[in-house]
Coordinates of C-alpha atoms and ligand atoms in Angstrom, one line a residue:
X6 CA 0.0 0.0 0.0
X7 CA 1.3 3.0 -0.8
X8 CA 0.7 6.4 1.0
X9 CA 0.3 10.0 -0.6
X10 CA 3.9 11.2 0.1
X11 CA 5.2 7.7 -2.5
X12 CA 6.1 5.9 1.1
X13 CA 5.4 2.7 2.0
X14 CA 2.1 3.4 4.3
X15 CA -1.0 1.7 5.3
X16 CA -4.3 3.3 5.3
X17 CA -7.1 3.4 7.6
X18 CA -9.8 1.6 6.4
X19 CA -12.8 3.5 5.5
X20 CA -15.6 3.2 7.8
X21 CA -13.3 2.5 10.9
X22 CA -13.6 5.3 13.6
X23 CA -10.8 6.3 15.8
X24 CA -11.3 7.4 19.3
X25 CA -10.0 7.6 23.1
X26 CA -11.0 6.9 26.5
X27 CA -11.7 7.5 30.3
X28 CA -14.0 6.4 33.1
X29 CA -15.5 8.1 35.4
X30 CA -13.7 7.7 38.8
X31 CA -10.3 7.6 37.0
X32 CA -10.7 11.5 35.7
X33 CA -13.7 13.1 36.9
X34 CA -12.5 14.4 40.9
X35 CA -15.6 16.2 42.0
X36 CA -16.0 12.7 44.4
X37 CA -18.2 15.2 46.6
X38 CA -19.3 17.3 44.3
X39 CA -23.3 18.4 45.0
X40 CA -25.6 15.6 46.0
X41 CA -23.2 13.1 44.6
X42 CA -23.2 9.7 46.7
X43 CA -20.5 7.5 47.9
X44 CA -18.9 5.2 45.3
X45 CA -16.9 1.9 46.7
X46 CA -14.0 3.7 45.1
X47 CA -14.6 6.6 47.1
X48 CA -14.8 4.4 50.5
X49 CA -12.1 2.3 49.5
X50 CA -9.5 4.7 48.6
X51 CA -10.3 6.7 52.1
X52 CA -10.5 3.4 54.4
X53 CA -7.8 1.3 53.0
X54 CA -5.8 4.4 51.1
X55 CA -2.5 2.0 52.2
X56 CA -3.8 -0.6 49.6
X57 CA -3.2 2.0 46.8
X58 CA 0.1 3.3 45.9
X59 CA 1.2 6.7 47.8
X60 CA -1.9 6.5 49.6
X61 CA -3.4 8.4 46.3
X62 CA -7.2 8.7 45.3
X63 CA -9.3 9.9 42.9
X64 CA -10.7 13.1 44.9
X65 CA -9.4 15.6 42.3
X66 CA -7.9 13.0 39.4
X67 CA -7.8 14.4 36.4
X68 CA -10.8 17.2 37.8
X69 CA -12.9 16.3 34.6
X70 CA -15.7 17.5 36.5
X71 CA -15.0 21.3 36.3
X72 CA -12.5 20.5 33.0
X73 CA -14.4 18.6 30.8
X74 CA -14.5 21.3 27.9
X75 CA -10.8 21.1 28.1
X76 CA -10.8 17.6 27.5
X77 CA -13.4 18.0 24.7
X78 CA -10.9 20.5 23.2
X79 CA -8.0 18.5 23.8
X80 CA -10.2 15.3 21.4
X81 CA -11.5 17.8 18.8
X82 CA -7.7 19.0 18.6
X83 CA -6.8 15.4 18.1
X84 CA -9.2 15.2 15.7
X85 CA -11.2 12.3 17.6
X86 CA -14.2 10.6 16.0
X87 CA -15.4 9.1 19.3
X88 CA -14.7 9.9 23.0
X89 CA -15.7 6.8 25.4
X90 CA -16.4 7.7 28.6
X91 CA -18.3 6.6 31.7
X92 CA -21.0 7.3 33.9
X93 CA -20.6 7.7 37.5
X94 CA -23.8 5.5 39.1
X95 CA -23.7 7.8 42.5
X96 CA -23.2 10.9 40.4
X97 CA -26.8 10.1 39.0
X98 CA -28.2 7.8 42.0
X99 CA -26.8 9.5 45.1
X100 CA -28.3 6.9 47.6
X101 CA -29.1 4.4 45.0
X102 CA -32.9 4.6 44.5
X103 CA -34.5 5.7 41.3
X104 CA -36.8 7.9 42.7
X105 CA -34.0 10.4 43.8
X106 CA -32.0 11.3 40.7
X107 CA -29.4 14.2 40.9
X108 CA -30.2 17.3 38.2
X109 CA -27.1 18.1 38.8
X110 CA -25.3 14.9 37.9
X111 CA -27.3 14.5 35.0
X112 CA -27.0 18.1 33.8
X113 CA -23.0 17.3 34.1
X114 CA -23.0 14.8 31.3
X115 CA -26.2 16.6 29.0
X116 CA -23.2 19.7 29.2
X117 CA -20.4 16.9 28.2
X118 CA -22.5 14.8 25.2
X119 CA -23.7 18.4 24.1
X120 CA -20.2 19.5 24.2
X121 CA -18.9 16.6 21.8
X122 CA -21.8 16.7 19.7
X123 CA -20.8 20.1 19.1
X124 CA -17.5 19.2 17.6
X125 CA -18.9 16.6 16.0
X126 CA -17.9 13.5 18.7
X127 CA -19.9 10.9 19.2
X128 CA -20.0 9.7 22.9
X129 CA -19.9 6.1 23.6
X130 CA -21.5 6.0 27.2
X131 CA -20.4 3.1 29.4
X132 CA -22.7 2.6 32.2
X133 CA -20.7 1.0 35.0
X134 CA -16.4 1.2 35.3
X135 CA -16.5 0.1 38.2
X136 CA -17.5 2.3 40.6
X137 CA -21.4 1.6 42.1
X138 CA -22.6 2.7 45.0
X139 CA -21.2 2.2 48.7
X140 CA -24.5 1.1 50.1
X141 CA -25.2 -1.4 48.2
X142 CA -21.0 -3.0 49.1
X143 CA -22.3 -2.9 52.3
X144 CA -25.2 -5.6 51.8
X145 CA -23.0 -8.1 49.5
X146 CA -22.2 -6.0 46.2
X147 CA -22.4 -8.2 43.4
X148 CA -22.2 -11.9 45.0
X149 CA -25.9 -10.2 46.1
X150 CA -28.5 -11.0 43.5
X151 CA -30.1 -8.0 44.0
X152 CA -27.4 -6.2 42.9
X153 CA -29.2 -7.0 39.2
X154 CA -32.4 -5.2 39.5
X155 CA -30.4 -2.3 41.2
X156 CA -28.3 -2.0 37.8
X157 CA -31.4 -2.3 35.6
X158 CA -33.5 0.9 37.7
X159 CA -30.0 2.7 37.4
X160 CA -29.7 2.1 33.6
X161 CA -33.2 2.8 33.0
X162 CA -32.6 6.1 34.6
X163 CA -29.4 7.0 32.4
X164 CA -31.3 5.8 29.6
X165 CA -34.8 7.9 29.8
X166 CA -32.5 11.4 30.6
X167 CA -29.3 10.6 28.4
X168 CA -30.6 8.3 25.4
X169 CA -32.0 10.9 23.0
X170 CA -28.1 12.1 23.0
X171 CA -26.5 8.6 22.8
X172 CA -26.3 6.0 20.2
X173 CA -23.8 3.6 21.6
X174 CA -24.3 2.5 25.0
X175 CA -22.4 -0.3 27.3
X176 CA -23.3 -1.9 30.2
X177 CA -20.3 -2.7 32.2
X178 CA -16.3 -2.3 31.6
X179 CA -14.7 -6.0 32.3
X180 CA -17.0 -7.8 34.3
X181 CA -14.3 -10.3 35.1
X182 CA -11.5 -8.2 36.5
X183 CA -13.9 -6.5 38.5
X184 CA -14.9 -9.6 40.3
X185 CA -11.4 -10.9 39.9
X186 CA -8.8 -7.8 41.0
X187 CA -11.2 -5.2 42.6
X188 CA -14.1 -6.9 43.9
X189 CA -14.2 -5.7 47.8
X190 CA -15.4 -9.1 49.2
X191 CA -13.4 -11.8 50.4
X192 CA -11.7 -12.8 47.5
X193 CA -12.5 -16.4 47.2
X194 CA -13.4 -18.3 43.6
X195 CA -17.3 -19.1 44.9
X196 CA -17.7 -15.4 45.0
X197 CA -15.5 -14.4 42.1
X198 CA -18.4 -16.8 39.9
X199 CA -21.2 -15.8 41.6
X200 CA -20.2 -11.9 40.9
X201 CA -19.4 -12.8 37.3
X202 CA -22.3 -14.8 37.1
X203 CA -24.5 -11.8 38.6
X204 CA -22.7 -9.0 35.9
X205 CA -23.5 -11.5 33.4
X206 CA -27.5 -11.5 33.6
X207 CA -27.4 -8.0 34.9
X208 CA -26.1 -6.9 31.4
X209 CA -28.7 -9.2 29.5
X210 CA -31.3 -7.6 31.7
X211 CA -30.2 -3.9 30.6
X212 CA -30.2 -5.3 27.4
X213 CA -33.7 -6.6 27.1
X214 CA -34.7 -3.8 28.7
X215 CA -33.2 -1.1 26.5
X216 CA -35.0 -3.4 23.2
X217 CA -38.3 -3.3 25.1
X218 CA -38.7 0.3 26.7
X219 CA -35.8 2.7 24.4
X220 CA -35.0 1.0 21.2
X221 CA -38.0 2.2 19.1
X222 CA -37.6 6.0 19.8
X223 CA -33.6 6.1 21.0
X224 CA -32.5 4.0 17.6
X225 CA -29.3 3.0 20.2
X226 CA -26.6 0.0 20.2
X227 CA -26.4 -1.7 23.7
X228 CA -23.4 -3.8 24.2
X229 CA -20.6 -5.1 26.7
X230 CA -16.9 -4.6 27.1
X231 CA -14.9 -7.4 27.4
X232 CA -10.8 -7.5 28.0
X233 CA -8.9 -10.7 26.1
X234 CA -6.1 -11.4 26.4
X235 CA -3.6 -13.5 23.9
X236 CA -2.4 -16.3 25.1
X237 CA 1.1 -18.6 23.9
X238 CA 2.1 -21.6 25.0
X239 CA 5.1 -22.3 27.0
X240 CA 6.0 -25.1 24.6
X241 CA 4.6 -23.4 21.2
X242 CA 2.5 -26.7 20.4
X243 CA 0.4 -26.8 23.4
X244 CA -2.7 -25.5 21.7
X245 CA -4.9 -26.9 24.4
X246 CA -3.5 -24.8 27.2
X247 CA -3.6 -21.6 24.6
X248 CA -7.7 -21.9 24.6
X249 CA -7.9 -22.8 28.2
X250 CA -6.5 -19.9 29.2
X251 CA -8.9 -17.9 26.5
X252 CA -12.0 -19.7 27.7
X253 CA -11.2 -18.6 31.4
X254 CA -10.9 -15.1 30.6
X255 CA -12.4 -13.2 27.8
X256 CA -14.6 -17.1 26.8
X257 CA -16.3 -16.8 30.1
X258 CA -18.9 -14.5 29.6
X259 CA -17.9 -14.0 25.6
X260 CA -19.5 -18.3 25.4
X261 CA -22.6 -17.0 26.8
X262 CA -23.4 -13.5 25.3
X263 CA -21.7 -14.3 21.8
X264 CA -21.9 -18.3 21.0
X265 CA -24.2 -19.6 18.6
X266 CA -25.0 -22.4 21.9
X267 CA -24.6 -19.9 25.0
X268 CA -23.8 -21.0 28.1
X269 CA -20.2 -21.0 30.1
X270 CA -17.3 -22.6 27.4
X271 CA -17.8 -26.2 27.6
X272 CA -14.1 -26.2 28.9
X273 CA -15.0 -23.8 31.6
X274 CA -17.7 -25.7 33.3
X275 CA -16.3 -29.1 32.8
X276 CA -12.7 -28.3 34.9
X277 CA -14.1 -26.0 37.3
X278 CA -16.4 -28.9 38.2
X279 CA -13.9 -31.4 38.4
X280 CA -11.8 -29.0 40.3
X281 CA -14.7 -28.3 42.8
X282 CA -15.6 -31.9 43.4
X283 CA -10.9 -32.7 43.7
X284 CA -11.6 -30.1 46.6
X285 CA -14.6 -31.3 48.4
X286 CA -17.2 -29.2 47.1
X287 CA -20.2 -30.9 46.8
X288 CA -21.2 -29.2 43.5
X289 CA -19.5 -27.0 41.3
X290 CA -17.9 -23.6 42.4
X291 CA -19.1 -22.6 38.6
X292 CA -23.2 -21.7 38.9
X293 CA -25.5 -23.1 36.4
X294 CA -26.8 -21.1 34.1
X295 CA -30.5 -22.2 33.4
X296 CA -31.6 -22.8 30.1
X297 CA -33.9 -20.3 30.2
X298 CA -30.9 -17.9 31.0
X299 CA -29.0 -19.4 27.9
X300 CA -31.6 -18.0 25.5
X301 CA -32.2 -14.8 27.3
X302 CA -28.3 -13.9 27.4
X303 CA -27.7 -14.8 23.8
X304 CA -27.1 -12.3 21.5
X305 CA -27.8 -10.0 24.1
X306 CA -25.0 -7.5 22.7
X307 CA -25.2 -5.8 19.5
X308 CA -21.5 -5.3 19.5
X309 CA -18.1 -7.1 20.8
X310 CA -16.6 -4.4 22.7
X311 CA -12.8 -5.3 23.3
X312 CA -10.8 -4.0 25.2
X313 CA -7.1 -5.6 24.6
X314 CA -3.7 -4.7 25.8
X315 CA -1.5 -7.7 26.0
X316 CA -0.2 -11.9 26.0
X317 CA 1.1 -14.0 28.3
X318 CA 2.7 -17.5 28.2
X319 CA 0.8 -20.1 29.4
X320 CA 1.0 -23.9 30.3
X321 CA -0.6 -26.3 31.8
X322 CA -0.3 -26.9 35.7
X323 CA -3.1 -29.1 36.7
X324 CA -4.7 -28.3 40.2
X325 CA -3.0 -25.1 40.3
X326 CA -5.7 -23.4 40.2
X327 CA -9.6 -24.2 38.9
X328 CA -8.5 -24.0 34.6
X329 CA -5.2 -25.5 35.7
X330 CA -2.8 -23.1 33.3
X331 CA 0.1 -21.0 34.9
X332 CA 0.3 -17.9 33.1
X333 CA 4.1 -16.2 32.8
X334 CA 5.9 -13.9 30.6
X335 CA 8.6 -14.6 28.2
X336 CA 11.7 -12.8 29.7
X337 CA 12.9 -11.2 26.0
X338 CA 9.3 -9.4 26.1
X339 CA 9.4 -5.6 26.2
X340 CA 7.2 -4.4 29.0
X341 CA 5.2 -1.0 29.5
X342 CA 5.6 0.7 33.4
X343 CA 2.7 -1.7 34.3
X344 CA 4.2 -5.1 35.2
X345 CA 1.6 -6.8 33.4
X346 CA 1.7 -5.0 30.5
X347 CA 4.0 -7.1 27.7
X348 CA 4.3 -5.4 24.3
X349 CA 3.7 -7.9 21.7
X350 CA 1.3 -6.5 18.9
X351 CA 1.1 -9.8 16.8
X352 CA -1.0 -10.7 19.4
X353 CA -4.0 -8.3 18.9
X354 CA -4.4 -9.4 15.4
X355 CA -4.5 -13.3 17.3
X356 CA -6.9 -12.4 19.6
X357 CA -9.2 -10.7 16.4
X358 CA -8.7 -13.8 14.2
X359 CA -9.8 -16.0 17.3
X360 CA -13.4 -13.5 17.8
X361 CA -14.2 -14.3 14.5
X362 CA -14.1 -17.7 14.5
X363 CA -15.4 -18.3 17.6
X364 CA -18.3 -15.7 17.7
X365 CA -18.9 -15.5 14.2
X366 CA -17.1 -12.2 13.1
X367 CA -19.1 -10.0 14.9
X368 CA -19.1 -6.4 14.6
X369 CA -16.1 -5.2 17.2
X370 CA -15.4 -2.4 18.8
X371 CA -12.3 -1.6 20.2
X372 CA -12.7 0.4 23.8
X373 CA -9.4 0.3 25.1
X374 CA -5.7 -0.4 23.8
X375 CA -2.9 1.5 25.2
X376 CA 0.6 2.2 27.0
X377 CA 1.9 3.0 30.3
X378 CA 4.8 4.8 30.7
X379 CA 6.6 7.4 33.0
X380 CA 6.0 11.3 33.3
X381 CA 6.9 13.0 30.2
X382 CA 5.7 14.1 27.1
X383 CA 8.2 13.0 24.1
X384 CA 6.5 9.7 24.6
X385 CA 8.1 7.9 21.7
X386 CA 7.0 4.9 23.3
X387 CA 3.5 5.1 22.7
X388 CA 3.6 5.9 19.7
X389 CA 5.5 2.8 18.4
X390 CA 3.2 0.7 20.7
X391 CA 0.1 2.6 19.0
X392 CA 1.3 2.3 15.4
X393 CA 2.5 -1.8 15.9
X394 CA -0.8 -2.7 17.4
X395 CA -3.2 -0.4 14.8
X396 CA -0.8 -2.1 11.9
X397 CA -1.4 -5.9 13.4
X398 CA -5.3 -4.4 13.8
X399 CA -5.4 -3.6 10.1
X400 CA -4.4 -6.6 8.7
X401 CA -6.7 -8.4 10.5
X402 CA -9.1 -6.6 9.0
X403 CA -8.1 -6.4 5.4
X404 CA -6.3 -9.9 5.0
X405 CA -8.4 -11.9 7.5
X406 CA -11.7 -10.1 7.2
X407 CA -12.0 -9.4 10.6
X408 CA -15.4 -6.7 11.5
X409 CA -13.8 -3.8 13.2
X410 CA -15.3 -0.8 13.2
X411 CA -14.1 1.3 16.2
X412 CA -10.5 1.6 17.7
X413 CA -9.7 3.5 20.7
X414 CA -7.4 4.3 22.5
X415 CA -6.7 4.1 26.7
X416 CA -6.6 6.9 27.7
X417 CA -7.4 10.4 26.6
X418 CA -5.6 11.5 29.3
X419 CA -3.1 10.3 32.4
X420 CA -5.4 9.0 34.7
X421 CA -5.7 7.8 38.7
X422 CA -4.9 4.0 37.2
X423 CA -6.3 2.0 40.3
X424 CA -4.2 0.7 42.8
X425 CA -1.5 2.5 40.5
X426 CA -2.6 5.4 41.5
X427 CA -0.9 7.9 39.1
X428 CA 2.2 6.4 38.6
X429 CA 1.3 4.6 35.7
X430 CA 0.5 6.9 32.8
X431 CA -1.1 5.7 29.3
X432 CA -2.8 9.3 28.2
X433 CA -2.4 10.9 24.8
X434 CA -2.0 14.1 27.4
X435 CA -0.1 14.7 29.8
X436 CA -1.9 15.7 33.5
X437 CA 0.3 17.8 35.7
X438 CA -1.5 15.9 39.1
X439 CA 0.9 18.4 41.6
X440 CA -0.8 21.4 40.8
X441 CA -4.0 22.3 41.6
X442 CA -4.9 23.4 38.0
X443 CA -4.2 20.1 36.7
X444 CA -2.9 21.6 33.7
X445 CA -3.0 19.3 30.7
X446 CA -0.4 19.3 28.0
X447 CA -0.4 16.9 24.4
X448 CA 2.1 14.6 24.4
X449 CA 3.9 13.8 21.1
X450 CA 1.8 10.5 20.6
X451 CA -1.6 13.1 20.4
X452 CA 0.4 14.9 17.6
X453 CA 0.9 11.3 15.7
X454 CA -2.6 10.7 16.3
X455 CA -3.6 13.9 14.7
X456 CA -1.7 12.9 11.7
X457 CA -3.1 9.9 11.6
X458 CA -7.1 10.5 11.7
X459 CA -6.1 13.2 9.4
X460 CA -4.1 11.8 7.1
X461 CA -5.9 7.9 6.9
X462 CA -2.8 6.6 6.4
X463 CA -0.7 5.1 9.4
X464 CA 1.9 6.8 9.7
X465 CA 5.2 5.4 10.9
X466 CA 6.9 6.7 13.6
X467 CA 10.2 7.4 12.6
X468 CA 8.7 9.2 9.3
X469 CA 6.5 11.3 12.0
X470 CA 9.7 11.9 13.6
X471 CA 11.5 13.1 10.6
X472 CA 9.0 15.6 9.9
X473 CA 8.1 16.7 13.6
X474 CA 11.8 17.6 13.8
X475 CA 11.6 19.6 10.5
X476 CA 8.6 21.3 11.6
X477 CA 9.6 22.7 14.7
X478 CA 13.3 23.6 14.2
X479 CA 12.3 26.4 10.9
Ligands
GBH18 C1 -8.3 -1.7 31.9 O1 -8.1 -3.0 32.4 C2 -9.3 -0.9 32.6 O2 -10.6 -1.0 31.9 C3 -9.0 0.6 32.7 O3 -9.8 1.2 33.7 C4 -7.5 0.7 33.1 O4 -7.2 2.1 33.3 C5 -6.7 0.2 32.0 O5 -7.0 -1.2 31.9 C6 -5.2 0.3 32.2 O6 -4.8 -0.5 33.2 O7 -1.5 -6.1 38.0 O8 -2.3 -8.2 38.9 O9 -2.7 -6.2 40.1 C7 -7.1 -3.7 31.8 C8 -6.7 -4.9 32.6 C9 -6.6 -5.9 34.7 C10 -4.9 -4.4 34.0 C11 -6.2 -5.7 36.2 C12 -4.4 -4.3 35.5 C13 -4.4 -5.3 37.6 C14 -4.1 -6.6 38.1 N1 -6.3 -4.7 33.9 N2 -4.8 -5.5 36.2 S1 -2.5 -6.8 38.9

């Protein structure tokens, strides 16, 4: 393929919309702004602030609350198609109940979607990153069953004052590592499947709800957000443990919402009970879904939202744990600032290859894909990190056929990253988190973007180099 300036260049594909990302408690500060409730990040970061790096939380963060026309500069300036961010539940729901819904809160994201569509942005609204009320913690959070009609009277709720101004909606961010990394119970693997197991049919619920009550006047897409990983084996012919470890992470609730059958993966439910009964369980650790759950929570998704960032190497290591696979890194891997976070781009275009044959090339969206690094702006890094994955991303779609029609990229800006607190940066803009102001500055990867969107083509990084350098020494 060649590009307009005679180099050898890749273009965008037509049709495929490039964006960036945040969520809610990560950038918005404000935690007390108004009526606004108690999230369980806001509880757990002021209780247990030794559990998160420099005892840091998300008070201020990135003050998106009182910034976000900044940030909507900052995308427009980028040239952003789409801008996914999140809704904060107790922003909307201070105490939870539907009947007493914050104006304020919802007046705060009619100003943001206005502000996008303004420049032309279309928002893709995720209803739950994480952060739901504390009440609700307090009586069982999501191993509670009740949890699921508490999501559905929320949603309804963003839906009736939001939905005229949103066509892409999702229900929750990563089910899985919520129940699995942040979930504030006691972290044992019962309650990691019931909360999985409760996300699960609280999604199809929102779903079915949205076709039945908003569909025929909102004309939106309703769909969940799923993180895969790629997997390698240890060996390179152990294909077994490879879709093991897929099955136990983005399969688990992918089987259900995106198999032509439904259901937990076959592999799933058959070693988790034969784990269970190995340890004296009298039934499996994995609950059942019914069959009447199997038809509701098919199909319930009108889009694979995918949120990738890494592999791992993988073997098999039988009563390890309940799928029995170790997961490790290859030492020769190149690493982000995150620990977990091993650069290897071939394996995007694996993990897009494996969605559509396993779920039948469904329309995909990527929500997240991105870098950490240190403080800084010259963040070469990223932009090599951006451009490999994007080019592995495009030739899964022209060589392999693969249906992707949205990319973007983690974050818009440095965020409060979790436990990570802000020591783990992966914006396209820099957030100066010492000063008050929280002034905000584009790094050189925002720049590359730019080019990018505005160019189609992808451009590489060194030839972006070559002519950033020219630019700004004349
Ligand atoms: C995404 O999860 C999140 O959706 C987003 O909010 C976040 O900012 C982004 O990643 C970048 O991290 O290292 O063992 O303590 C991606 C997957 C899973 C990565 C949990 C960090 C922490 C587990 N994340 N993991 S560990």
């Amino acid at each position: 393929l060649l590009g307009r300036s005679g180099v050898d260049m890749m273009e965008i594909p037509r049709g495929l919309s490039i964006g960036a990302s945040t969520s809610a408690y990560q950038v918005e500060g404000g935690w007390n702004a108004s009526d606004k409730g108690v999230s369980v990040w806001d509880a757990f970061t002021h209780e247990e602030s030794s559990l998160i790096k420099d005892r840091e939380n998300g008070d201020i963060a990135c003050d998106s609350y009182h910034k976000y026309q900044e940030d909507v500069a900052l995308a427009k300036n980028m040239g952003l198609q789409h801008y996914r961010f999140s809704v904060s539940w107790t922003r909307i729901l201070p105490n939870g109940s539907p009947e007493n819904v914050s104006r304020v809160g919802i007046r705060y994201y009619k100003n943001l979607i206005d502000e996008l569509h303004t420049y032309g942005i279309e928002p893709v609204v995720t209803l739950y990153h994480w952060d739901h009320p504390q009440s609700f913690e307090e009586v069982g959070g999501w191993a509670n069953d009740n949890m699921i009609d508490y999501f559905v009277e929320y949603a309804r709720v963003v839906f009736r004052e939001l939905g005229s101004r949103v066509k892409i909606w999702s229900t929750v961010n990563e089910p899985i590592i919520y129940c699995q990394f942040f979930d504030f119970g006691m972290n044992d693997d019962t309650r990691k499947y019931r909360c999985a197991h409760n996300l699960l049919k609280a999604h199809a619920k929102v779903y079915h709800m949205y076709q039945r009550e908003f569909k025929d006047r909102q004309h939106g897409q309703v769909g969940i957000v799923l993180l895969c990983h790629n997997y390698y084996s240890l060996n390179g012919i152990d294909a077994e443990a490879e879709d093991i470890a897929f099955e136990f992470g983005c399969g688990w609730l992918a089987n259900p919402i995106f198999s032509k059958d439904g259901d937990y993966p076959a592999v799933m439910k058959q070693k988790v009970a034969e784990e269970s009964k190995y340890q004296g369980f009298t039934k499996s650790k994995l609950p059942k879904l019914s069959s009447s759950w199997i038809e509701y929570i098919k199909g319930s998704s009108d889009y694979f939202g995918l949120n990738h960032y890494t592999s791992f190497m993988v073997e098999q290591h039988p009563h390890l744990n309940d799928s029995g696979i170790l997961k490790s890194d290859n030492p020769i891997w190149k690493k982000g600032v995150s620990d977990w976070l091993n650069i290897i781009p071939e394996g995007f275009g694996e993990v897009l290859r494996i969605i559509k044959e396993k779920y039948n090339n469904p329309p995909v969206y990527v929500l997240e894909n991105g870098l950490s690094t240190t403080a800084g702006i010259e963040d070469l890094d990223r932009i090599k990190f951006l451009h490999d994955y994007m080019k592995q991303m495009i030739m899964a779609i022209t060589h392999d056929g693969c249906n992707v029609q949205k990319y973007t990229v983690w974050s818009l800006l440095d965020t409060f990253e979790w436990k990570e607190a802000y020591r783990n940066r992966f914006g396209l803009v820099h957030v100066d988190f010492t000063n008050n102001r929280r002034m905000r500055t584009p790094k050189l990867s925002s720049k590359w973007l730019h080019e990018v969107i505005t160019q189609r083509q992808l451009i590489k990084p060194d030839e972006f180099m070559k002519q950033f350098r020219a630019a700004s020494y004349v």
